[in-house]
């Protein structure tokens, strides 16, 4: 039996990276949600892995999906230097299970990995 073909692609969300962390994060999250909704309409079987670094991690936290794009489409989230990792911010994925020490190994039940260097004051 032939194995299903798996294709992958990446997309970089363009958002304002200035030192303002409210309006620009909301705008980035909205852009991300719109992109996911568009892709979901074009390719209904498509799944996503979301990733962000620092402010990009905040954008991932703030991404809420339109009705046509469910959180079940998100397979995993990978963030680096996430300023919100310790404040119970929501994640746009079904049944989030966060690994705060992914360098130590993960279990198959964890769908979020958050990398933070020791001593990083922001995460």
Coordinates of C-alpha atoms in Angstrom, one line a residue:
X1 CA 0.0 0.0 0.0
X2 CA 1.4 3.4 -1.0
X3 CA 2.2 5.8 1.8
X4 CA 0.4 9.2 1.7
X5 CA 2.5 12.0 0.4
X6 CA 3.4 14.5 3.1
X7 CA 4.2 18.0 1.9
X8 CA 5.5 20.8 4.1
X9 CA 5.9 24.5 3.7
X10 CA 6.7 27.4 5.9
X11 CA 5.2 30.9 6.0
X12 CA 6.5 33.8 7.9
X13 CA 3.9 36.2 9.3
X14 CA 4.8 39.8 8.8
X15 CA 4.1 42.0 11.8
X16 CA 5.5 45.2 13.4
X17 CA 8.5 44.2 15.5
X18 CA 8.9 47.6 17.2
X19 CA 9.1 47.8 21.0
X20 CA 5.3 48.2 21.4
X21 CA 3.8 45.0 22.8
X22 CA 0.0 45.4 22.7
X23 CA -1.3 46.8 19.4
X24 CA 1.4 45.1 17.3
X25 CA 0.9 41.7 19.0
X26 CA -2.8 41.8 18.4
X27 CA -2.2 42.8 14.7
X28 CA 0.3 39.9 14.3
X29 CA -2.2 37.5 15.9
X30 CA -5.0 38.7 13.6
X31 CA -2.8 38.3 10.6
X32 CA -1.8 34.8 11.7
X33 CA -5.5 33.8 12.3
X34 CA -6.5 35.2 8.9
X35 CA -3.7 33.2 7.2
X36 CA -4.7 30.0 9.0
X37 CA -8.3 30.5 8.0
X38 CA -7.4 31.1 4.3
X39 CA -5.1 28.1 4.2
X40 CA -7.7 25.9 5.8
X41 CA -10.3 26.9 3.2
X42 CA -7.8 26.2 0.4
X43 CA -6.5 22.9 1.9
X44 CA -9.0 21.5 4.3
X45 CA -6.7 18.6 5.4
X46 CA -3.8 20.9 6.1
X47 CA -2.3 20.9 9.6
X48 CA -0.1 23.5 11.2
X49 CA 2.9 23.8 13.5
X50 CA 3.1 27.3 15.0
X51 CA 6.4 28.8 16.2
X52 CA 7.6 32.2 17.5
X53 CA 10.5 33.8 19.2
X54 CA 10.0 36.4 22.0
X55 CA 7.4 38.8 20.5
X56 CA 6.5 36.1 18.0
X57 CA 5.7 33.8 20.9
X58 CA 3.3 36.4 22.2
X59 CA 1.7 36.5 18.7
X60 CA 1.2 32.8 18.9
X61 CA -0.5 33.1 22.3
X62 CA -2.8 35.7 20.9
X63 CA -3.9 33.8 17.8
X64 CA -7.6 32.9 17.9
X65 CA -9.1 31.0 15.1
X66 CA -12.2 31.8 13.0
X67 CA -14.9 29.1 13.0
X68 CA -13.6 27.5 9.8
X69 CA -10.1 26.9 11.3
X70 CA -10.2 24.8 14.4
X71 CA -7.5 24.5 17.0
X72 CA -7.5 20.8 16.2
X73 CA -5.6 21.7 13.0
X74 CA -2.6 22.8 15.1
X75 CA -0.3 19.7 15.7
X76 CA 2.3 21.5 17.8
X77 CA 3.6 24.8 19.0
X78 CA 7.3 25.6 19.4
X79 CA 8.3 28.9 21.1
X80 CA 11.6 30.4 22.1
X81 CA 12.2 33.1 24.8
X82 CA 8.5 33.3 25.5
X83 CA 7.7 36.2 27.8
X84 CA 4.3 34.6 28.7
X85 CA 5.5 31.1 29.5
X86 CA 5.0 31.4 33.2
X87 CA 1.7 33.3 33.4
X88 CA -0.9 30.7 32.3
X89 CA -1.5 32.4 28.9
X90 CA -3.8 30.4 26.6
X91 CA -2.5 28.4 23.7
X92 CA -4.2 28.0 20.4
X93 CA -4.2 24.2 20.4
X94 CA -6.5 21.5 21.6
X95 CA -5.6 20.1 25.0
X96 CA -2.3 22.0 25.5
X97 CA 0.4 20.1 27.3
X98 CA 3.5 22.3 27.8
X99 CA 7.1 21.1 28.1
X100 CA 9.1 23.9 29.8
X101 CA 12.3 21.8 29.6
X102 CA 12.3 20.2 26.1
X103 CA 16.0 19.8 26.1
X104 CA 15.5 17.0 28.7
X105 CA 13.3 15.0 26.4
X106 CA 9.6 15.0 25.7
X107 CA 6.7 12.6 25.9
X108 CA 4.3 12.0 23.0
X109 CA 1.5 13.7 25.0
X110 CA 3.3 17.1 24.9
X111 CA 2.3 19.3 22.0
X112 CA 4.0 22.6 23.1
X113 CA 7.7 23.1 23.6
X114 CA 9.1 26.3 25.1
X115 CA 12.8 26.9 25.0
X116 CA 14.3 29.4 27.3
X117 CA 18.0 29.9 28.2
X118 CA 18.8 29.8 31.9
X119 CA 19.0 33.3 33.2
X120 CA 16.9 34.9 30.5
X121 CA 15.0 37.6 32.3
X122 CA 12.1 37.7 29.8
X123 CA 11.1 34.0 30.0

